C-alpha atoms as a PDB file:
ATOM      1  CA  MET A   1     203.161 134.535 178.011  1.00  0.00           C
ATOM      2  CA  ILE A   2     202.970 137.484 180.422  1.00  0.00           C
ATOM      3  CA  GLY A   3     206.020 138.398 182.452  1.00  0.00           C
ATOM      4  CA  VAL A   4     206.081 141.150 185.084  1.00  0.00           C
ATOM      5  CA  ASN A   5     209.396 141.800 186.819  1.00  0.00           C
ATOM      6  CA  ASN A   6     209.852 144.346 189.620  1.00  0.00           C
ATOM      7  CA  VAL A   7     207.252 146.706 188.173  1.00  0.00           C
ATOM      8  CA  GLN A   8     206.444 150.022 189.781  1.00  0.00           C
ATOM      9  CA  VAL A   9     203.647 152.396 188.750  1.00  0.00           C
ATOM     10  CA  THR A  10     203.580 155.882 190.258  1.00  0.00           C
ATOM     11  CA  ARG A  11     200.611 158.234 190.357  1.00  0.00           C
ATOM     12  CA  SER A  12     200.718 161.703 191.912  1.00  0.00           C
ATOM     13  CA  GLY A  13     204.075 160.863 193.448  1.00  0.00           C
ATOM     14  CA  ARG A  14     202.796 157.675 195.116  1.00  0.00           C
ATOM     15  CA  ALA A  15     203.695 154.123 194.133  1.00  0.00           C
ATOM     16  CA  VAL A  16     200.332 152.462 193.473  1.00  0.00           C
ATOM     17  CA  VAL A  17     202.137 149.356 192.207  1.00  0.00           C
ATOM     18  CA  ASP A  18     205.351 148.662 194.081  1.00  0.00           C
ATOM     19  CA  GLN A  19     207.954 146.101 192.926  1.00  0.00           C
ATOM     20  CA  VAL A  20     205.426 143.580 191.651  1.00  0.00           C
ATOM     21  CA  SER A  21     206.549 140.401 189.886  1.00  0.00           C
ATOM     22  CA  LEU A  22     204.338 137.683 188.429  1.00  0.00           C
ATOM     23  CA  THR A  23     204.048 135.410 185.425  1.00  0.00           C
ATOM     24  CA  VAL A  24     201.200 133.910 183.423  1.00  0.00           C
ATOM     25  CA  GLY A  25     202.281 130.954 181.347  1.00  0.00           C
ATOM     26  CA  ALA A  26     200.727 129.293 178.324  1.00  0.00           C
ATOM     27  CA  GLY A  27     197.799 127.154 179.442  1.00  0.00           C
ATOM     28  CA  GLU A  28     197.427 129.061 182.702  1.00  0.00           C
ATOM     29  CA  LEU A  29     194.685 131.174 184.255  1.00  0.00           C
ATOM     30  CA  VAL A  30     195.936 133.507 186.978  1.00  0.00           C
ATOM     31  CA  ALA A  31     193.411 135.353 189.148  1.00  0.00           C
ATOM     32  CA  LEU A  32     194.488 138.738 190.503  1.00  0.00           C
ATOM     33  CA  ILE A  33     192.662 139.545 193.743  1.00  0.00           C
ATOM     34  CA  GLY A  34     192.863 142.107 196.517  1.00  0.00           C
ATOM     35  CA  PRO A  35     190.871 144.875 198.206  1.00  0.00           C
ATOM     36  CA  ASN A  36     189.854 148.078 196.442  1.00  0.00           C
ATOM     37  CA  GLY A  37     192.807 150.363 195.852  1.00  0.00           C
ATOM     38  CA  SER A  38     195.401 147.612 196.067  1.00  0.00           C
ATOM     39  CA  GLY A  39     196.831 148.395 192.610  1.00  0.00           C
ATOM     40  CA  LYS A  40     195.236 145.651 190.513  1.00  0.00           C
ATOM     41  CA  SER A  41     193.806 147.872 187.771  1.00  0.00           C
ATOM     42  CA  SER A  42     196.948 150.007 187.619  1.00  0.00           C
ATOM     43  CA  LEU A  43     199.032 146.880 187.168  1.00  0.00           C
ATOM     44  CA  VAL A  44     196.712 145.663 184.409  1.00  0.00           C
ATOM     45  CA  ALA A  45     196.930 149.053 182.671  1.00  0.00           C
ATOM     46  CA  ALA A  46     200.728 148.884 182.761  1.00  0.00           C
ATOM     47  CA  ILE A  47     200.705 145.352 181.317  1.00  0.00           C
ATOM     48  CA  CYS A  48     198.440 146.593 178.516  1.00  0.00           C
ATOM     49  CA  GLY A  49     200.803 149.463 177.729  1.00  0.00           C
ATOM     50  CA  ASP A  50     198.365 152.127 178.930  1.00  0.00           C
ATOM     51  CA  LEU A  51     200.374 153.427 181.912  1.00  0.00           C
ATOM     52  CA  PRO A  52     204.065 154.291 182.238  1.00  0.00           C
ATOM     53  CA  TYR A  53     206.019 152.067 184.608  1.00  0.00           C
ATOM     54  CA  LYS A  54     209.452 151.135 185.840  1.00  0.00           C
ATOM     55  CA  GLY A  55     210.656 147.552 185.604  1.00  0.00           C
ATOM     56  CA  GLN A  56     210.059 145.002 182.886  1.00  0.00           C
ATOM     57  CA  ILE A  57     206.857 143.714 181.302  1.00  0.00           C
ATOM     58  CA  THR A  58     206.716 141.221 178.448  1.00  0.00           C
ATOM     59  CA  VAL A  59     203.767 139.895 176.462  1.00  0.00           C
ATOM     60  CA  GLY A  60     204.910 136.885 174.513  1.00  0.00           C
ATOM     61  CA  SER A  61     208.670 137.254 174.380  1.00  0.00           C
ATOM     62  CA  THR A  62     208.746 140.986 173.618  1.00  0.00           C
ATOM     63  CA  LEU A  63     208.936 143.956 175.971  1.00  0.00           C
ATOM     64  CA  VAL A  64     205.654 145.895 175.963  1.00  0.00           C
ATOM     65  CA  GLU A  65     207.370 149.234 175.365  1.00  0.00           C
ATOM     66  CA  HIS A  66     208.999 147.843 172.222  1.00  0.00           C
ATOM     67  CA  ARG A  67     205.662 146.971 170.604  1.00  0.00           C
ATOM     68  CA  SER A  68     203.134 149.211 168.892  1.00  0.00           C
ATOM     69  CA  TYR A  69     199.483 149.146 169.909  1.00  0.00           C
ATOM     70  CA  ALA A  70     198.721 147.415 166.606  1.00  0.00           C
ATOM     71  CA  ALA A  71     201.222 144.667 167.377  1.00  0.00           C
ATOM     72  CA  LEU A  72     199.978 144.304 170.954  1.00  0.00           C
ATOM     73  CA  ALA A  73     196.394 144.006 169.696  1.00  0.00           C
ATOM     74  CA  LYS A  74     197.388 140.882 167.785  1.00  0.00           C
ATOM     75  CA  SER A  75     198.858 139.359 170.942  1.00  0.00           C
ATOM     76  CA  ARG A  76     196.452 140.230 173.736  1.00  0.00           C
ATOM     77  CA  ALA A  77     192.793 141.150 174.110  1.00  0.00           C
ATOM     78  CA  VAL A  78     191.698 143.370 176.977  1.00  0.00           C
ATOM     79  CA  VAL A  79     188.436 143.886 178.843  1.00  0.00           C
ATOM     80  CA  THR A  80     188.518 146.921 181.125  1.00  0.00           C
ATOM     81  CA  GLN A  81     186.102 147.918 183.878  1.00  0.00           C
ATOM     82  CA  ASP A  82     184.678 150.686 181.681  1.00  0.00           C
ATOM     83  CA  ASN A  83     183.651 149.835 178.131  1.00  0.00           C
ATOM     84  CA  PRO A  84     182.262 152.987 176.468  1.00  0.00           C
ATOM     85  CA  VAL A  85     180.730 152.545 173.014  1.00  0.00           C
ATOM     86  CA  SER A  86     179.828 155.303 170.569  1.00  0.00           C
ATOM     87  CA  LEU A  87     176.175 155.832 169.705  1.00  0.00           C
ATOM     88  CA  GLY A  88     174.469 153.834 167.018  1.00  0.00           C
ATOM     89  CA  PHE A  89     176.446 150.573 166.942  1.00  0.00           C
ATOM     90  CA  THR A  90     174.725 147.212 167.238  1.00  0.00           C
ATOM     91  CA  VAL A  91     175.958 144.347 169.367  1.00  0.00           C
ATOM     92  CA  GLU A  92     177.235 142.503 166.309  1.00  0.00           C
ATOM     93  CA  GLU A  93     179.102 145.578 165.064  1.00  0.00           C
ATOM     94  CA  VAL A  94     180.774 146.124 168.432  1.00  0.00           C
ATOM     95  CA  VAL A  95     181.828 142.480 168.648  1.00  0.00           C
ATOM     96  CA  GLY A  96     183.191 142.862 165.120  1.00  0.00           C
ATOM     97  CA  PHE A  97     185.487 145.663 166.330  1.00  0.00           C
ATOM     98  CA  GLY A  98     187.551 142.899 167.886  1.00  0.00           C
ATOM     99  CA  ARG A  99     188.609 141.843 164.397  1.00  0.00           C
ATOM    100  CA  SER A 100     190.177 145.244 163.634  1.00  0.00           C
ATOM    101  CA  PRO A 101     193.816 144.106 164.183  1.00  0.00           C
ATOM    102  CA  TRP A 102     193.433 141.519 161.431  1.00  0.00           C
ATOM    103  CA  ARG A 103     192.126 143.781 158.678  1.00  0.00           C
ATOM    104  CA  GLY A 104     194.300 143.549 155.609  1.00  0.00           C
ATOM    105  CA  THR A 105     195.789 140.219 156.715  1.00  0.00           C
ATOM    106  CA  VAL A 106     195.028 136.660 155.616  1.00  0.00           C
ATOM    107  CA  LEU A 107     193.173 136.153 158.915  1.00  0.00           C
ATOM    108  CA  GLU A 108     190.531 138.670 157.851  1.00  0.00           C
ATOM    109  CA  ASP A 109     188.795 135.800 156.051  1.00  0.00           C
ATOM    110  CA  GLN A 110     188.013 134.294 159.478  1.00  0.00           C
ATOM    111  CA  ASP A 111     186.122 137.356 160.762  1.00  0.00           C
ATOM    112  CA  ASP A 112     182.629 135.876 160.450  1.00  0.00           C
ATOM    113  CA  GLU A 113     183.689 132.650 162.150  1.00  0.00           C
ATOM    114  CA  PHE A 114     185.258 134.441 165.136  1.00  0.00           C
ATOM    115  CA  ILE A 115     182.344 136.880 165.510  1.00  0.00           C
ATOM    116  CA  ASN A 116     179.755 134.100 165.393  1.00  0.00           C
ATOM    117  CA  ARG A 117     181.693 132.020 167.913  1.00  0.00           C
ATOM    118  CA  ALA A 118     182.042 134.991 170.269  1.00  0.00           C
ATOM    119  CA  LEU A 119     178.323 135.813 170.069  1.00  0.00           C
ATOM    120  CA  THR A 120     177.522 132.189 170.871  1.00  0.00           C
ATOM    121  CA  SER A 121     179.963 132.020 173.798  1.00  0.00           C
ATOM    122  CA  MET A 122     178.430 135.078 175.447  1.00  0.00           C
ATOM    123  CA  ASP A 123     174.794 134.174 174.656  1.00  0.00           C
ATOM    124  CA  LEU A 124     174.315 137.255 172.457  1.00  0.00           C
ATOM    125  CA  HIS A 125     172.779 136.024 169.206  1.00  0.00           C
ATOM    126  CA  ALA A 126     169.299 137.149 170.268  1.00  0.00           C
ATOM    127  CA  LEU A 127     170.693 140.655 170.895  1.00  0.00           C
ATOM    128  CA  ALA A 128     172.975 140.855 167.853  1.00  0.00           C
ATOM    129  CA  GLN A 129     170.999 143.602 166.056  1.00  0.00           C
ATOM    130  CA  ARG A 130     170.167 145.628 169.163  1.00  0.00           C
ATOM    131  CA  PRO A 131     171.914 148.983 169.687  1.00  0.00           C
ATOM    132  CA  VAL A 132     174.368 148.586 172.551  1.00  0.00           C
ATOM    133  CA  GLN A 133     172.918 151.646 174.319  1.00  0.00           C
ATOM    134  CA  GLN A 134     169.642 149.744 174.814  1.00  0.00           C
ATOM    135  CA  LEU A 135     171.320 146.965 176.797  1.00  0.00           C
ATOM    136  CA  SER A 136     171.616 146.495 180.545  1.00  0.00           C
ATOM    137  CA  GLY A 137     174.980 146.817 182.260  1.00  0.00           C
ATOM    138  CA  GLY A 138     175.387 143.050 182.396  1.00  0.00           C
ATOM    139  CA  GLU A 139     174.541 142.668 178.713  1.00  0.00           C
ATOM    140  CA  ARG A 140     177.083 145.346 177.792  1.00  0.00           C
ATOM    141  CA  ALA A 141     179.681 143.490 179.858  1.00  0.00           C
ATOM    142  CA  ARG A 142     179.006 140.355 177.828  1.00  0.00           C
ATOM    143  CA  VAL A 143     179.391 142.375 174.614  1.00  0.00           C
ATOM    144  CA  ALA A 144     182.785 143.636 175.802  1.00  0.00           C
ATOM    145  CA  MET A 145     183.861 140.073 176.536  1.00  0.00           C
ATOM    146  CA  ALA A 146     182.600 138.864 173.155  1.00  0.00           C
ATOM    147  CA  ARG A 147     184.593 141.604 171.433  1.00  0.00           C
ATOM    148  CA  ALA A 148     187.731 140.377 173.212  1.00  0.00           C
ATOM    149  CA  LEU A 149     187.009 136.788 172.229  1.00  0.00           C
ATOM    150  CA  ALA A 150     186.474 137.778 168.607  1.00  0.00           C
ATOM    151  CA  GLN A 151     189.957 139.296 168.608  1.00  0.00           C
ATOM    152  CA  GLY A 152     191.346 135.774 168.621  1.00  0.00           C
ATOM    153  CA  THR A 153     194.494 136.419 170.647  1.00  0.00           C
ATOM    154  CA  GLU A 154     196.599 134.000 172.658  1.00  0.00           C
ATOM    155  CA  VAL A 155     196.495 136.224 175.764  1.00  0.00           C
ATOM    156  CA  LEU A 156     193.417 137.561 177.587  1.00  0.00           C
ATOM    157  CA  ILE A 157     193.661 140.345 180.181  1.00  0.00           C
ATOM    158  CA  LEU A 158     190.332 140.842 181.942  1.00  0.00           C
ATOM    159  CA  ASP A 159     189.668 143.449 184.643  1.00  0.00           C
ATOM    160  CA  GLU A 160     186.601 142.445 186.673  1.00  0.00           C
ATOM    161  CA  PRO A 161     184.764 140.882 183.709  1.00  0.00           C
ATOM    162  CA  THR A 162     182.109 139.274 185.931  1.00  0.00           C
ATOM    163  CA  ALA A 163     181.276 142.291 188.120  1.00  0.00           C
ATOM    164  CA  ALA A 164     177.985 143.156 186.376  1.00  0.00           C
ATOM    165  CA  LEU A 165     176.923 139.605 185.544  1.00  0.00           C
ATOM    166  CA  ASP A 166     174.337 137.308 187.099  1.00  0.00           C
ATOM    167  CA  PRO A 167     175.605 133.941 188.420  1.00  0.00           C
ATOM    168  CA  ARG A 168     174.751 132.028 185.240  1.00  0.00           C
ATOM    169  CA  HIS A 169     176.668 134.401 182.987  1.00  0.00           C
ATOM    170  CA  GLN A 170     179.557 134.618 185.448  1.00  0.00           C
ATOM    171  CA  MET A 171     179.973 130.869 185.183  1.00  0.00           C
ATOM    172  CA  GLU A 172     179.571 130.859 181.398  1.00  0.00           C
ATOM    173  CA  LEU A 173     182.164 133.607 180.944  1.00  0.00           C
ATOM    174  CA  LEU A 174     184.774 131.980 183.153  1.00  0.00           C
ATOM    175  CA  THR A 175     184.075 128.550 181.694  1.00  0.00           C
ATOM    176  CA  THR A 176     184.755 130.013 178.242  1.00  0.00           C
ATOM    177  CA  VAL A 177     188.027 131.490 179.473  1.00  0.00           C
ATOM    178  CA  ARG A 178     188.947 128.223 181.177  1.00  0.00           C
ATOM    179  CA  ASP A 179     188.292 126.292 177.956  1.00  0.00           C
ATOM    180  CA  LEU A 180     190.610 128.620 176.024  1.00  0.00           C
ATOM    181  CA  VAL A 181     193.297 128.265 178.682  1.00  0.00           C
ATOM    182  CA  ASP A 182     193.003 124.484 178.553  1.00  0.00           C
ATOM    183  CA  ARG A 183     193.743 124.778 174.825  1.00  0.00           C
ATOM    184  CA  GLY A 184     196.964 126.698 175.495  1.00  0.00           C
ATOM    185  CA  HIS A 185     195.898 130.331 175.869  1.00  0.00           C
ATOM    186  CA  SER A 186     196.887 132.524 178.817  1.00  0.00           C
ATOM    187  CA  ALA A 187     194.560 134.602 180.982  1.00  0.00           C
ATOM    188  CA  LEU A 188     195.115 137.185 183.711  1.00  0.00           C
ATOM    189  CA  VAL A 189     191.749 137.909 185.338  1.00  0.00           C
ATOM    190  CA  VAL A 190     190.995 140.454 188.058  1.00  0.00           C
ATOM    191  CA  LEU A 191     188.213 139.119 190.279  1.00  0.00           C
ATOM    192  CA  HIS A 192     186.489 140.252 193.466  1.00  0.00           C
ATOM    193  CA  ASP A 193     184.506 137.041 193.868  1.00  0.00           C
ATOM    194  CA  LEU A 194     187.017 134.935 195.768  1.00  0.00           C
ATOM    195  CA  THR A 195     185.140 131.682 195.283  1.00  0.00           C
ATOM    196  CA  LEU A 196     185.091 132.182 191.500  1.00  0.00           C
ATOM    197  CA  ALA A 197     188.814 132.899 191.614  1.00  0.00           C
ATOM    198  CA  SER A 198     189.373 129.751 193.635  1.00  0.00           C
ATOM    199  CA  SER A 199     187.202 127.634 191.336  1.00  0.00           C
ATOM    200  CA  PHE A 200     188.715 128.638 187.985  1.00  0.00           C
ATOM    201  CA  ALA A 201     192.295 129.794 188.571  1.00  0.00           C
ATOM    202  CA  ASP A 202     195.454 127.734 188.398  1.00  0.00           C
ATOM    203  CA  ARG A 203     197.184 130.315 190.563  1.00  0.00           C
ATOM    204  CA  VAL A 204     196.024 133.282 192.615  1.00  0.00           C
ATOM    205  CA  VAL A 205     197.975 136.515 193.130  1.00  0.00           C
ATOM    206  CA  LEU A 206     196.847 138.553 196.145  1.00  0.00           C
ATOM    207  CA  MET A 207     197.713 142.266 196.236  1.00  0.00           C
ATOM    208  CA  ARG A 208     197.463 144.794 199.045  1.00  0.00           C
ATOM    209  CA  ALA A 209     198.687 148.412 199.093  1.00  0.00           C
ATOM    210  CA  GLY A 210     200.422 148.024 195.742  1.00  0.00           C
ATOM    211  CA  ARG A 211     202.365 144.890 196.607  1.00  0.00           C
ATOM    212  CA  VAL A 212     201.950 141.166 196.116  1.00  0.00           C
ATOM    213  CA  VAL A 213     201.431 139.660 199.567  1.00  0.00           C
ATOM    214  CA  ALA A 214     200.733 136.071 198.508  1.00  0.00           C
ATOM    215  CA  GLN A 215     200.663 133.993 195.353  1.00  0.00           C
ATOM    216  CA  GLY A 216     200.257 130.325 194.596  1.00  0.00           C
ATOM    217  CA  PRO A 217     197.569 127.678 194.079  1.00  0.00           C
ATOM    218  CA  PRO A 218     194.120 128.607 195.446  1.00  0.00           C
ATOM    219  CA  SER A 219     194.495 126.077 198.258  1.00  0.00           C
ATOM    220  CA  ASP A 220     197.601 127.939 199.486  1.00  0.00           C
ATOM    221  CA  VAL A 221     196.320 131.518 199.152  1.00  0.00           C
ATOM    222  CA  MET A 222     192.641 131.118 200.032  1.00  0.00           C
ATOM    223  CA  VAL A 223     193.167 130.531 203.732  1.00  0.00           C
ATOM    224  CA  PRO A 224     191.570 132.687 206.453  1.00  0.00           C
ATOM    225  CA  GLN A 225     194.737 134.122 207.970  1.00  0.00           C
ATOM    226  CA  THR A 226     196.037 135.320 204.587  1.00  0.00           C
ATOM    227  CA  LEU A 227     192.725 136.724 203.344  1.00  0.00           C
ATOM    228  CA  GLU A 228     191.825 138.374 206.647  1.00  0.00           C
ATOM    229  CA  ALA A 229     195.139 140.235 206.767  1.00  0.00           C
ATOM    230  CA  ALA A 230     194.572 141.578 203.244  1.00  0.00           C
ATOM    231  CA  TYR A 231     190.862 142.402 203.409  1.00  0.00           C
ATOM    232  CA  GLU A 232     190.609 143.305 207.109  1.00  0.00           C
ATOM    233  CA  ILE A 233     187.487 141.225 207.583  1.00  0.00           C
ATOM    234  CA  ARG A 234     186.828 137.767 208.989  1.00  0.00           C
ATOM    235  CA  MET A 235     186.747 135.027 206.375  1.00  0.00           C
ATOM    236  CA  LEU A 236     185.460 131.473 206.497  1.00  0.00           C
ATOM    237  CA  THR A 237     186.781 128.928 204.002  1.00  0.00           C
ATOM    238  CA  LEU A 238     185.048 125.657 203.230  1.00  0.00           C
ATOM    239  CA  ILE A 239     185.961 122.957 200.736  1.00  0.00           C
ATOM    240  CA  ASP A 240     183.715 122.429 197.728  1.00  0.00           C
ATOM    241  CA  PRO A 241     183.120 118.666 197.584  1.00  0.00           C
ATOM    242  CA  THR A 242     182.675 118.773 193.792  1.00  0.00           C
ATOM    243  CA  ASN A 243     186.153 120.107 193.006  1.00  0.00           C
ATOM    244  CA  GLY A 244     188.096 120.122 196.287  1.00  0.00           C
ATOM    245  CA  ARG A 245     188.717 123.873 196.085  1.00  0.00           C
ATOM    246  CA  PRO A 246     188.114 126.518 198.761  1.00  0.00           C
ATOM    247  CA  VAL A 247     184.806 128.352 199.003  1.00  0.00           C
ATOM    248  CA  VAL A 248     185.329 131.752 200.651  1.00  0.00           C
ATOM    249  CA  VAL A 249     182.615 133.389 202.763  1.00  0.00           C
ATOM    250  CA  PRO A 250     183.021 136.775 204.510  1.00  0.00           C
ATOM    251  CA  VAL A 251     181.518 136.628 208.007  1.00  0.00           C
ATOM    252  CA  SER A 252     180.384 139.255 210.468  1.00  0.00           C
ATOM    253  CA  ARG A 253     182.483 139.923 213.518  1.00  0.00           C
END
């Protein structure tokens, strides 16, 4: 449901994304990993239609540049690293913003159902009437995720959604995404926690210096020699006996 073919993004005359190709199919969670500055967020911005690019990007079966923002908003929901909110809005109101693409359509009747489900998924009912400005960074991150869930799209594009969360809420967020994917949705998720990426993703795409340097199942990508070359640090990988997937631990030299 996401197709990226030979995409290049240039900033200040430098290719920050260089000839990248990847796909995210229906019923698939793809984790995008890599060191800081490797081009992950720029690639996500291009997929969302927020940055100019060369190459070809499709969401669904339609080229991104051929779709309006309103049409894209009915196809994919996005959580960015920064989620500014204007003063005065409550948690419930902000989550309700996710229903904006469906105003004036027959799906508007489902607004309350989607908002309630999103608040439940992100453990926000107790905070529903609180102004967003009174929340911690982690709570605001959960609000941003709930807003995306309320949008009710088939595609989720999430840029570091767990960065500000405690371990419990990291697991709850990714479990929610995994459940949606298992029901046929698609998710592209940027993650810095390599063990979370290994635990939840069907495939992992590793970027470095604007290029894809490895992609495949976690068991193929999450190996020391591949990770050490990308991150320039020693890595230890163990196997989680509960799921058979790699656990990645950075180690001192």
